[in-house]
Coordinates of C-alpha atoms in Angstrom, one line a residue:
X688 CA -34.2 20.4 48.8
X689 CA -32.8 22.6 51.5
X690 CA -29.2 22.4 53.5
X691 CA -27.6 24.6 55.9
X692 CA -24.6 25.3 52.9
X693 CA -24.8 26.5 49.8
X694 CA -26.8 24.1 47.4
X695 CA -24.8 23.0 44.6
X696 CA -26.8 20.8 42.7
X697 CA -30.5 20.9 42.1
X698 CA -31.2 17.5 42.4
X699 CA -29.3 14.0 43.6
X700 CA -30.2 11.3 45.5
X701 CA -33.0 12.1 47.7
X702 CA -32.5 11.1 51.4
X703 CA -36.4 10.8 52.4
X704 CA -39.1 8.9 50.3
X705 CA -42.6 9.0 50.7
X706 CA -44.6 6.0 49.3
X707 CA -48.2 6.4 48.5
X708 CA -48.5 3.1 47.4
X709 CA -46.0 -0.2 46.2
X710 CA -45.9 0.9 42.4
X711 CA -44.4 4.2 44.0
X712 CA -42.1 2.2 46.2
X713 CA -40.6 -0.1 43.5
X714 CA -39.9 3.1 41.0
X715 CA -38.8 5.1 43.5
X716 CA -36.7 3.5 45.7
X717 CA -34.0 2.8 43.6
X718 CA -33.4 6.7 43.3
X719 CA -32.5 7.0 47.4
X720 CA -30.0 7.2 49.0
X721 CA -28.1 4.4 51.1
X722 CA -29.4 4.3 54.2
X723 CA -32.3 6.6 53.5
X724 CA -36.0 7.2 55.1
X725 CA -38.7 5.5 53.7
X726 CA -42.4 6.4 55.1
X727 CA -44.8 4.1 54.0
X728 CA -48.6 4.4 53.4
X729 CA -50.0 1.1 54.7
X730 CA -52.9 1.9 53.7
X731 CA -52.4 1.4 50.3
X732 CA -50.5 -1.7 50.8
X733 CA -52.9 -4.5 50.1
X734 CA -53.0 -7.7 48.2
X735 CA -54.5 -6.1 45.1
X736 CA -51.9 -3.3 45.0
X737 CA -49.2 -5.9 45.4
X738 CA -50.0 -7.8 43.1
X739 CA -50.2 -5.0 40.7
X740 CA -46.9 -3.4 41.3
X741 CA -45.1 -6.9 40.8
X742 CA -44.8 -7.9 44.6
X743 CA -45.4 -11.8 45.1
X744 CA -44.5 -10.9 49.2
X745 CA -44.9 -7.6 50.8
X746 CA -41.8 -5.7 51.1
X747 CA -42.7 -4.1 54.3
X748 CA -42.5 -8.0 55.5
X749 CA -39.3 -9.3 54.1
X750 CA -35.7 -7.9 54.1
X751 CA -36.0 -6.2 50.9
X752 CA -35.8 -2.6 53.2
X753 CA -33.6 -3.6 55.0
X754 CA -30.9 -0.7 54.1
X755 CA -33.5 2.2 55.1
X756 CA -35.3 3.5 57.9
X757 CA -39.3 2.5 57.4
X758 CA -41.9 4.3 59.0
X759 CA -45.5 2.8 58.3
X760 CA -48.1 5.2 58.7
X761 CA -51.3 4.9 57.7
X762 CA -52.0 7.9 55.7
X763 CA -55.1 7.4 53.7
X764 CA -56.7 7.3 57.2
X765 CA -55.5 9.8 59.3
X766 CA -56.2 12.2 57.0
X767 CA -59.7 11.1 56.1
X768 CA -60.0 11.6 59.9
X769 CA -58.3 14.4 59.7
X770 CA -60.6 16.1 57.2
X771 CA -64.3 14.4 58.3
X772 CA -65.4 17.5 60.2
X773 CA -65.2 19.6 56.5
X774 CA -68.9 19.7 54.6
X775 CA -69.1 19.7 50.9
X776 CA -65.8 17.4 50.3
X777 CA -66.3 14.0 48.5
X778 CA -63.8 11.2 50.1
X779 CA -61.5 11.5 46.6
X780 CA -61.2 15.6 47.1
X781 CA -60.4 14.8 50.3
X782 CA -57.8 11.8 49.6
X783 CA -56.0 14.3 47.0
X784 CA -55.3 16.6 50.6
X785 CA -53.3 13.2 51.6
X786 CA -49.8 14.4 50.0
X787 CA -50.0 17.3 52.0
X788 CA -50.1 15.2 55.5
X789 CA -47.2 13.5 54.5
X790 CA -45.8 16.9 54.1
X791 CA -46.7 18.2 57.6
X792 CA -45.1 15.2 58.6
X793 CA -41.7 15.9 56.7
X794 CA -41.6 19.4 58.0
X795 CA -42.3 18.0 61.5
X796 CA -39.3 15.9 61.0
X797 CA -36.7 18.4 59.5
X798 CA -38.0 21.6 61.8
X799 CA -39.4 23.8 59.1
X800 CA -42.2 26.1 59.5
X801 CA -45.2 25.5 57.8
X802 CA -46.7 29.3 57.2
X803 CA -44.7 29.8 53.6
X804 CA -46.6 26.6 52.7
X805 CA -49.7 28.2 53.9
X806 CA -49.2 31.4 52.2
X807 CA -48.6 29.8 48.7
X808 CA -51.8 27.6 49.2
X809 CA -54.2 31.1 49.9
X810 CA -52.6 32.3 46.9
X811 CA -53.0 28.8 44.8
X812 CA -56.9 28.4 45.4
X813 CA -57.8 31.8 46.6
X814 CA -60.8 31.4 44.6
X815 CA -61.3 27.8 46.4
X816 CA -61.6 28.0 49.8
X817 CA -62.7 24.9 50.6
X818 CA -59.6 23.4 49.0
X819 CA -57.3 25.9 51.2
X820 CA -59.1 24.8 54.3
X821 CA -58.3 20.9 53.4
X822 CA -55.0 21.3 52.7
X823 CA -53.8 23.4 55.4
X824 CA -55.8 21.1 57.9
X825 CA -54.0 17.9 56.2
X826 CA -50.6 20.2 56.2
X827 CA -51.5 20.4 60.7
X828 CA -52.6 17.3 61.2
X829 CA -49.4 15.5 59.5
X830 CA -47.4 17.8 61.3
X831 CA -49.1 17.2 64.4
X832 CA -49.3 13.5 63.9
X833 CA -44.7 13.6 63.6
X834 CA -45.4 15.4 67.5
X835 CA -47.4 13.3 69.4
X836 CA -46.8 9.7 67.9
X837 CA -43.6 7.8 69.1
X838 CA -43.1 6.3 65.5
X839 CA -40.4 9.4 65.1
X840 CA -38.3 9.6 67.8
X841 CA -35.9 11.6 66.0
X842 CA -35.7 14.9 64.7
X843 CA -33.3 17.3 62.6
X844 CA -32.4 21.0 62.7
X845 CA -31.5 22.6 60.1
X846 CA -29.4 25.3 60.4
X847 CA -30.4 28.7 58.3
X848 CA -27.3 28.8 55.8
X849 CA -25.1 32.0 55.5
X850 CA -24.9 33.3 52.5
X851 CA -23.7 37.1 51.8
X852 CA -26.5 40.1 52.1
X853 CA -28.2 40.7 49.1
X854 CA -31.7 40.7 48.0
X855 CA -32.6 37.1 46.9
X856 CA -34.9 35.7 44.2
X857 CA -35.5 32.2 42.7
X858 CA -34.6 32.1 39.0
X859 CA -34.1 29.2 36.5
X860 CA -31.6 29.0 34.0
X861 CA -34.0 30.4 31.2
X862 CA -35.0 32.9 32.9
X863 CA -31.7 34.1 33.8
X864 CA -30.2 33.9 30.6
X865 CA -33.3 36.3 29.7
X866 CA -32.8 38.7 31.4
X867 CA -29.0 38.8 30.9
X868 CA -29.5 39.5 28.0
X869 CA -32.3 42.2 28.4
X870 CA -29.7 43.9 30.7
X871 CA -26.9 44.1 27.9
X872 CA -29.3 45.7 25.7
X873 CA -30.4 48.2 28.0
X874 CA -26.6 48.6 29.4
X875 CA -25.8 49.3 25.9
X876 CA -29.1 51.4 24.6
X877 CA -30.2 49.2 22.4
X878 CA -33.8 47.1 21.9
X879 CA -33.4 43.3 22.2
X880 CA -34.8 41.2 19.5
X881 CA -35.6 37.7 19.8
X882 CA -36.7 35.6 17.1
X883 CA -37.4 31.7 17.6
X884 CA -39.5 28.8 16.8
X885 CA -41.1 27.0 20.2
X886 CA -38.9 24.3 21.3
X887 CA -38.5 22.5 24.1
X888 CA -36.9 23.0 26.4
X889 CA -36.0 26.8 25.2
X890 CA -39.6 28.0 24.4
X891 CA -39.4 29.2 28.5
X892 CA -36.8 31.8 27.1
X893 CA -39.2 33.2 24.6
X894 CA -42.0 33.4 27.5
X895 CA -40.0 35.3 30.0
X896 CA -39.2 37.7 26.8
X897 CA -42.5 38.1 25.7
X898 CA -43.1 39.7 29.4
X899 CA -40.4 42.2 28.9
X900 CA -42.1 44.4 26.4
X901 CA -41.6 47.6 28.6
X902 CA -37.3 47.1 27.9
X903 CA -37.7 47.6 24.6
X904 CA -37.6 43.5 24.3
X905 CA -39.4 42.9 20.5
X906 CA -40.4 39.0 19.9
X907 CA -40.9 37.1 16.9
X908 CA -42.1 33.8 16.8
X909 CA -41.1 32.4 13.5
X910 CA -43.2 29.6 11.1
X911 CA -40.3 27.7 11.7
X912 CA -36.1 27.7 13.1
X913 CA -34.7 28.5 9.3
X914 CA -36.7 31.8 9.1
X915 CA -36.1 32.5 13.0
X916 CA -32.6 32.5 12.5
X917 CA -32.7 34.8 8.9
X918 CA -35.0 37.4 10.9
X919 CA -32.1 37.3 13.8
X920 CA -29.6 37.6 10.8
X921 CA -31.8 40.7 9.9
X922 CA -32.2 42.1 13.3
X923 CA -28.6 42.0 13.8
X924 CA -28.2 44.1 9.8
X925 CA -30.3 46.5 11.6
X926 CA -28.6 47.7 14.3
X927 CA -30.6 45.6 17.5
X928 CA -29.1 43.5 19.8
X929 CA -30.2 40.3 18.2
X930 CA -31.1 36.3 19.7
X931 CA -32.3 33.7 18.0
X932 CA -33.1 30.7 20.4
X933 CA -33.4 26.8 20.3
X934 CA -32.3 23.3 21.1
X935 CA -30.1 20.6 19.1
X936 CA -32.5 20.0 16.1
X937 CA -33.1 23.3 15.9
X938 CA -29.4 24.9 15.7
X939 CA -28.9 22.0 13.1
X940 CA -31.9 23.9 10.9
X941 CA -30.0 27.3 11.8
X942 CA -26.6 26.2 10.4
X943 CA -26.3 28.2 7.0
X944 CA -28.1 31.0 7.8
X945 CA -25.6 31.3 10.8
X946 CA -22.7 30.7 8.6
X947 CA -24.2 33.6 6.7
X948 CA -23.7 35.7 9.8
X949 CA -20.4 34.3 10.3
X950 CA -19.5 35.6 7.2
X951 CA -21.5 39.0 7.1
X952 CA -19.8 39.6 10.7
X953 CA -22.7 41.1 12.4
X954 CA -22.8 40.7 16.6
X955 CA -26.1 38.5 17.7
X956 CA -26.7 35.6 20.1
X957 CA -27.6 31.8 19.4
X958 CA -28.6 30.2 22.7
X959 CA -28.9 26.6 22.6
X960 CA -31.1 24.7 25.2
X961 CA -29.4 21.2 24.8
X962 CA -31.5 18.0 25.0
X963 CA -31.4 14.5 24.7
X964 CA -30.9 13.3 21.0
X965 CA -29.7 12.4 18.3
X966 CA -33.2 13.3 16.2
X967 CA -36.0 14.8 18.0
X968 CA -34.5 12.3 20.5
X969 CA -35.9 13.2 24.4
X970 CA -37.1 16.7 24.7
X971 CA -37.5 16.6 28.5
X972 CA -34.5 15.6 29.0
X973 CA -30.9 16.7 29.5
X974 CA -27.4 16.3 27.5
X975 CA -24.3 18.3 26.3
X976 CA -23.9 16.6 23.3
X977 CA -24.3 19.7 20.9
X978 CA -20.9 20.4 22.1
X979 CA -19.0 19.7 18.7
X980 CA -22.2 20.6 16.3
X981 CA -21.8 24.6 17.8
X982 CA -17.7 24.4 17.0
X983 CA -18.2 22.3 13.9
X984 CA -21.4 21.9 12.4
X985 CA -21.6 25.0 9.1
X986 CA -20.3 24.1 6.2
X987 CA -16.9 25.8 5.8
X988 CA -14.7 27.3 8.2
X989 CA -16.6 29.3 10.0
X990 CA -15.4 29.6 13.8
X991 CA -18.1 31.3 16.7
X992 CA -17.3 32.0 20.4
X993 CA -18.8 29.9 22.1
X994 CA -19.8 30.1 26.0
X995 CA -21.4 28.0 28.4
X996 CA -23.3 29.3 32.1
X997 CA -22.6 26.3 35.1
X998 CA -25.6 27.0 37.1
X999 CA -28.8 28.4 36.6
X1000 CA -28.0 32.0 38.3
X1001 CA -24.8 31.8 36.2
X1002 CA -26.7 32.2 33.0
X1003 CA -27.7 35.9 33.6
X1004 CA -23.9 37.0 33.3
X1005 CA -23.5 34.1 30.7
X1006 CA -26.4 36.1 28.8
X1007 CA -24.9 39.6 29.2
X1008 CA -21.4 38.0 28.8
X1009 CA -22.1 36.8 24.9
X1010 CA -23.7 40.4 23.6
X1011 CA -19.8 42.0 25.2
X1012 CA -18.1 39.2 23.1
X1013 CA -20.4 39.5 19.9
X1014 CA -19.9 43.4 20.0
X1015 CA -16.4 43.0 20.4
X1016 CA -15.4 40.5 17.7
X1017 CA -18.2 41.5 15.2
X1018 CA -19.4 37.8 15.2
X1019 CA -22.1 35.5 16.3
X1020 CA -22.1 33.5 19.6
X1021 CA -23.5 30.4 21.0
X1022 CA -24.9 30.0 24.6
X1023 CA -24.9 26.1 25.2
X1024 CA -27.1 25.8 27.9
X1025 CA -28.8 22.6 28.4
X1026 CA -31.7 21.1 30.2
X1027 CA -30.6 20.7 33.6
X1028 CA -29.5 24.3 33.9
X1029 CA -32.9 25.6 31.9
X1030 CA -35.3 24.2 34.3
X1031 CA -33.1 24.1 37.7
X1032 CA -34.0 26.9 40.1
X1033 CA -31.7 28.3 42.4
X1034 CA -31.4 31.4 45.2
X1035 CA -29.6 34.4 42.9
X1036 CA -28.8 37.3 44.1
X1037 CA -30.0 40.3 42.4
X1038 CA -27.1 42.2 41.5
X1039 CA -26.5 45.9 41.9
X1040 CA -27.3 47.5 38.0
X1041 CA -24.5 50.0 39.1
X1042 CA -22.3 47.5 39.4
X1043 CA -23.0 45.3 36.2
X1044 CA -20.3 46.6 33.2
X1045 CA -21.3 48.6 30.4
X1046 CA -21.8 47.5 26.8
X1047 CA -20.2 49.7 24.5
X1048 CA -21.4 49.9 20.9
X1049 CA -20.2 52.7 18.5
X1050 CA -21.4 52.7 14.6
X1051 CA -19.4 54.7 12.1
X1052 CA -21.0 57.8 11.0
X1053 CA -19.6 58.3 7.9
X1054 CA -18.5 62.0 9.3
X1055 CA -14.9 60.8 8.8
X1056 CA -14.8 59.9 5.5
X1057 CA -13.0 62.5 2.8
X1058 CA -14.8 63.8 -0.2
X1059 CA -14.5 61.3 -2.4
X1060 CA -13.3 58.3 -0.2
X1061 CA -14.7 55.1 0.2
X1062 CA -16.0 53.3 3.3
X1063 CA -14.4 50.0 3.9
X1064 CA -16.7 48.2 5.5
X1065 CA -14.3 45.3 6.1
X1066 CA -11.0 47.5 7.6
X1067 CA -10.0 45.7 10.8
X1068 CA -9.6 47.1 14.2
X1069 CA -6.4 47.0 15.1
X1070 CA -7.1 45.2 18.6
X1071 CA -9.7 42.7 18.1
X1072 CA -9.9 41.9 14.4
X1073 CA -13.4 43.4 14.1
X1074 CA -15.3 45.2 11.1
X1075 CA -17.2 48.5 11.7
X1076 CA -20.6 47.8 12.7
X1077 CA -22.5 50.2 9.7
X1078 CA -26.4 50.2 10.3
X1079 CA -28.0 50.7 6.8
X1080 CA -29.4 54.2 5.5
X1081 CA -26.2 56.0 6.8
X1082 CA -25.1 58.4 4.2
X1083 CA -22.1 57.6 3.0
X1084 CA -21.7 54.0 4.4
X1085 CA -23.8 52.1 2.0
X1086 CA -21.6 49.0 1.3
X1087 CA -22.3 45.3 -0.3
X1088 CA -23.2 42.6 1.8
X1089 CA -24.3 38.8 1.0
X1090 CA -22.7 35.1 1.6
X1091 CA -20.0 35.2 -1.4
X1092 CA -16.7 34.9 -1.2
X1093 CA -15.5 38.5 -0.2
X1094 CA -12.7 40.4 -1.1
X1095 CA -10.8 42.4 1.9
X1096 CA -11.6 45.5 2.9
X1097 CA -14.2 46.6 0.7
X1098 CA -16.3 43.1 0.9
X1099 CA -17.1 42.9 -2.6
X1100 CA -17.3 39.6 -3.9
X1101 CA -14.3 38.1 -4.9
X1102 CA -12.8 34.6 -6.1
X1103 CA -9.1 35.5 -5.7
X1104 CA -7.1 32.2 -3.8
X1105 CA -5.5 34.8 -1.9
X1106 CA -8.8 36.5 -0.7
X1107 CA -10.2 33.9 0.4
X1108 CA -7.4 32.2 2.6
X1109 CA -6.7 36.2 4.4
X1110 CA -10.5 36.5 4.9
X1111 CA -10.5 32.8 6.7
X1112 CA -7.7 33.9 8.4
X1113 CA -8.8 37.2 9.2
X1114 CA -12.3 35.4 11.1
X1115 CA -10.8 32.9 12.5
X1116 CA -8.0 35.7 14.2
X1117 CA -10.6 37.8 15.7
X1118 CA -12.3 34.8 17.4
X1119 CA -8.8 33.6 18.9
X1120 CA -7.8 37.2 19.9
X1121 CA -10.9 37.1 22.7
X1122 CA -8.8 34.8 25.1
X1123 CA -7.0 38.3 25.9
X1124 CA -10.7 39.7 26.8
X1125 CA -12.1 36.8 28.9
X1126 CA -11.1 35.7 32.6
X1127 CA -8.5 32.9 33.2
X1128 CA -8.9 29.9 34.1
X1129 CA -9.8 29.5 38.0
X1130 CA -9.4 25.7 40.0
X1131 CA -11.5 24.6 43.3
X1132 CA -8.8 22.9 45.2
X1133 CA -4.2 22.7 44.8
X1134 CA -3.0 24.5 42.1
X1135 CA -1.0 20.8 41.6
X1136 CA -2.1 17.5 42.3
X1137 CA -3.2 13.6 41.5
X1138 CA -6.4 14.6 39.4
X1139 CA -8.0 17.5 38.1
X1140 CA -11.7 16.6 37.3
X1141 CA -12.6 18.7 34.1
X1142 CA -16.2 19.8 33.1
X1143 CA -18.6 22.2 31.2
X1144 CA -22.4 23.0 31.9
X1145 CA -24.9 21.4 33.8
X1146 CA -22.7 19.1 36.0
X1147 CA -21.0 21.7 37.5
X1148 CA -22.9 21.3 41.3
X1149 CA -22.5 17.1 41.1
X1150 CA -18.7 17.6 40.3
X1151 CA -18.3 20.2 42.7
X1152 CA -19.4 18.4 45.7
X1153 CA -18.1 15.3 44.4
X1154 CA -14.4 17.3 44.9
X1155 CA -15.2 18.2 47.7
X1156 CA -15.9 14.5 49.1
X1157 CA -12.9 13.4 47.7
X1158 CA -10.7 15.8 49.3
X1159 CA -12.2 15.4 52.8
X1160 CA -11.4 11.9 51.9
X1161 CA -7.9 13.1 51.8
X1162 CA -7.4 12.9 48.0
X1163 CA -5.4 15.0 45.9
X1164 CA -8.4 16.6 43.5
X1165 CA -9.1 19.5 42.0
X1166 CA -12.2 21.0 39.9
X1167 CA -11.6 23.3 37.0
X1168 CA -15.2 24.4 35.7
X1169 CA -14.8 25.8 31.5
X1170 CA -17.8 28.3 30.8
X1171 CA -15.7 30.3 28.1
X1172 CA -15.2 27.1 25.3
X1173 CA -14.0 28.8 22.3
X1174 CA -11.7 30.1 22.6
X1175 CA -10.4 28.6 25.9
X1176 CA -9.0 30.5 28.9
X1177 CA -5.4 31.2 27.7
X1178 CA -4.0 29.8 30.6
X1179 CA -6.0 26.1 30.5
X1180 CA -3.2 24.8 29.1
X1181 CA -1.1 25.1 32.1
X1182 CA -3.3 24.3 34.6
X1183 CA -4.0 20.8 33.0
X1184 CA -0.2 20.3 32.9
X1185 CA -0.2 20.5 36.7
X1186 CA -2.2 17.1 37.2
X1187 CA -0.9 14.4 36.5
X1188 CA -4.3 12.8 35.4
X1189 CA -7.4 14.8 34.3
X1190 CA -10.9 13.6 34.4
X1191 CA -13.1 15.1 32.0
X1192 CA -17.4 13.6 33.1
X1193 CA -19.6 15.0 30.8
X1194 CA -23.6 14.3 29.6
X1195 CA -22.2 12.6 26.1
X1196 CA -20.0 10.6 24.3
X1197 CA -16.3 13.0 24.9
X1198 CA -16.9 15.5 23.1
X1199 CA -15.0 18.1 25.4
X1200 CA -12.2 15.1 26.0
X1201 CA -11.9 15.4 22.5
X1202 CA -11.4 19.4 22.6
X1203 CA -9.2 19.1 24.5
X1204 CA -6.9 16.1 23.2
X1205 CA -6.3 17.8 19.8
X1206 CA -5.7 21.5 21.6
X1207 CA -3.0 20.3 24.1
X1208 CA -2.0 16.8 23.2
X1209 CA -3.3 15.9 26.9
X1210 CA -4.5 12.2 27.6
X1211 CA -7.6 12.5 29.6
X1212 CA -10.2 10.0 31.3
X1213 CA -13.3 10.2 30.2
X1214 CA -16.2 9.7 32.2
X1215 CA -19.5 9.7 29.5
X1216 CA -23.3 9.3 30.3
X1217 CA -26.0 9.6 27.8
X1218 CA -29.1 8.5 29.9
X1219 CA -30.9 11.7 29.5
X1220 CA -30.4 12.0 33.3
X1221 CA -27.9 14.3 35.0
X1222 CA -24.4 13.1 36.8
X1223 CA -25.4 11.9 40.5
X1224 CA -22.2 12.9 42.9
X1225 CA -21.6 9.8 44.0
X1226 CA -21.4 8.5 40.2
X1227 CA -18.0 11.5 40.1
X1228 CA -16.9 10.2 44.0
X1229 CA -17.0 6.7 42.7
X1230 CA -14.6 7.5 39.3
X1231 CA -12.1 9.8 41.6
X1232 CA -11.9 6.5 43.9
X1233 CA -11.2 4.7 40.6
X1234 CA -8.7 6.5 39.8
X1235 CA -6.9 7.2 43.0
X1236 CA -8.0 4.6 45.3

């Protein structure tokens, strides 16, 4: 996937499809785009295969194509040609070398050079150089085949893209969040713990950790999600910058041991890798549908911040982001992430440490305390609502902690009505006062208008291009993108009131449509998908024409 502008989306409709044989053609085809290219490997076209793949007539002789561009080329051939002259090589080693002809071939149409594919392949099979030789000759010959025949008579440049000076690296959403995280903890001094049971697809979040030893990154890999989230719970007690990770069944397994940590008011991190469900559901594949189970789903009220990154690279600032807000508040928070953004990769600029904001983390010492007095391990700060953050041993400090009802201020376990509706209140305040300390709400597009399209996570590229479309269509759209959930930008409820419809498309059943319904009383279209496959921009382009047209 490559453009001369900035990539927004990972993956949509592709616009060229190579078919090795008709199975391949009758999956694939449905996935390209209108009017795409289509390069066929006659080769592999006979009767037999046919017949196999469901065809009672050939589609390369009837009209069933007839919305494409089809090259026939007979690949199996050409490179078996291509390749003769190399000893030692059975005909299937040398038929696996065919998928890189028909990529000397696509980089002969679209002008790319082929050396960074013959670097990666040196590296690959250092230790096979036989292999290295095939596939680089394949690599040539498909290349040279897209000069010299006059089946492709046309070719593309692609432009380099301009994107600001930096230096550049490719990171997926698990990795980034990673090493956001790693980067508050060394921002603030502290050693990052992380503490999970392998699940897919978060378990690539552990990995990346488990390389980071030399930060002072510690990694636990629990017997199972319950005790991963009581040793974050822990962590956290103790002073360390504390992560549990996961996906939907999992975060369903950590819900009262995080309502413990809602309630003991310690800073740590939950980041949830969403997936297809409900159940064990479809690991590999993607959904927002834990979207109401991270505001809702602990028994009692027992309100987290909760954030979500929009792109892969957004997930390092995402990561670092939810440590600023756990400090600050005293309180857990949730990172829902989801599949999409977890395996995507994308171009990220590495940023400046100088430039990233500091993490500020002060424990009481006890050093203030008069002879005699009593620390109060509950007291409130005045600005955001939180408790002191007392690491145990400190003389002087020692105070009760556990899941009881608690009794302000000192945290001793109480059943007084009255306790327990100001200590409700009291949570549930400090988790509202962090709309002062996040950004506002920003909009791609008027400030007022026909629609504002409305989303969260993963679809962020498909619904940005899609706006885009639409407005060099000449509609009146606009794209307001929420990564900070609960609580919402403090000015969201004004920019919705400046459409006069607002589209909300979203990887579930509208959950976020309902968020927002009962917090501003605002109808709102909902656009839901639960296919365990991302939004395609035309899918968004189509509903804005819906709605507008």
């Amino acid at each position: 996937h490559f453009s001369s502008e900035d990539i927004l989306t990972p993956g949509d409709k592709p616009q060229v499809l190579i078919a090795m044989n008709p199975a391949a053609l009758k999956k694939s085809l449905p996935e390209l785009e209108a009017g795409g290219t289509v390069i066929v490997n006659t080769d592999e076209f006979t009767k037999g295969n046919l017949r196999k793949a469901g065809y009672e007539v050939s589609p390369l002789e009837d009209d069933s194509l007839a919305g494409f561009t089809v090259r026939k080329v007979p690949l199996t051939k050409l490179n078996r040609d291509a390749l003769s002259e190399i000893e030692g090589l059975t005909t299937k080693e040398i038929d696996r070398s065919k998928n890189f002809f028909a990529l000397g071939l696509t980089f002969w149409i679209y002008d790319r050079p082929l050396q960074t594919t013959v670097d990666w392949l040196e590296k690959k099979f250092a230790k096979r150089p036989s292999v290295v030789d095939a596939n680089r000759r394949a690599l040539q010959s498909g290349y040279n085949f897209g000069e010299t025949t006059e089946a492709f008579q046309m070719r593309f440049s692609v432009k380099r893209a301009t994107l600001p000076p930096g230096t550049y690296r490719t990171v997926t959403g698990n990795e980034a969040v990673a090493m956001g995280m790693v980067t508050a903890a060394t921002k603030a001094n502290k050693p990052l713990i992380y503490c999970s049971y392998p699940i897919t697809p978060a378990s690539d979040i552990l990995h990346t950790l488990a390389r980071l030893k030399n930060y002072d990154v510690r990694t636990f890999q629990a017997e199972d999600e319950i005790a991963a989230m009581g040793a974050a719970v822990g962590a956290a007690f103790g002073g360390g910058f504390a992560v549990t990770g996961t996906s939907g069944p999992g975060l369903a397994l950590k819900g009262e041991a995080l309502g413990l940590a809602v309630m003991l008011e310690l800073p740590m991190v939950v980041v949830n890798v969403q997936r297809g469900g409900p159940s064990t559901g479809s690991p590999t594949k993607t959904e927002q549908s834990d979207l109401l189970q991270a505001m809702f789903g602990r028994n009692g009220e027992s309100p987290v911040p909760i954030i979500a990154p929009a792109t892969p690279s957004d997930a390092f600032f995402m990561g670092m982001e939810a440590f600023r807000l756990a400090v600050r508040a005293m309180t857990p928070v949730i990172i829902l992430s989801d599949g999409y953004i977890a395996n995507s990769a994308e171009p990220w600029s590495i940023p400046v440490p100088d430039s990233l904001p500091s993490i500020s983390v002060e424990h009481p010492t006890g050093m203030g305390l008069a002879e005699g007095e009593a620390f109060l391990p509950y007291a409130r700060n005045a600005e955001t609502g939180a408790r002191p953050w007392a690491l145990p041993g400190t003389a002087g400090l020692e105070h009760r902690v556990g899941g009881l009802t608690k009794e302000p201020l000192t945290g001793n376990v109480s059943y007084s009505p009255e306790h327990t509706q100001l200590m409700n209140d009291e949570r549930r305040a400090k988790v509202a006062a962090l709309a002062d300390a996040i950004p506002e709400q920003d909009v791609f597009g008027p400030e007022e208008g026909d629609l504002l399209v409305l989303g969260w996570g993963g679809p962020f590229g498909a619904i940005r291009q899609a706006t885009r479309k639409a407005q060099a269509m000449g509609y009146s759209v606009a794209h307001a993108h929420v990564r900070y959930i609960n609580p919402f930008p403090r000015n969201l409820g004004d920019v919705l009131g400046r459409y006069k419809q607002v589209l909300i498309p979203e990887l579930n059943g509208g959950q976020m449509a309902l968020l927002i319904q009962g917090a501003y009383g605002v109808q709102v279209v909902r656009q839901e998908k639960l296919m365990g496959q991302p939004f395609r921009i035309a899918e968004i382009v189509g509903k804005i024409e819906e709605l507008l047209g």
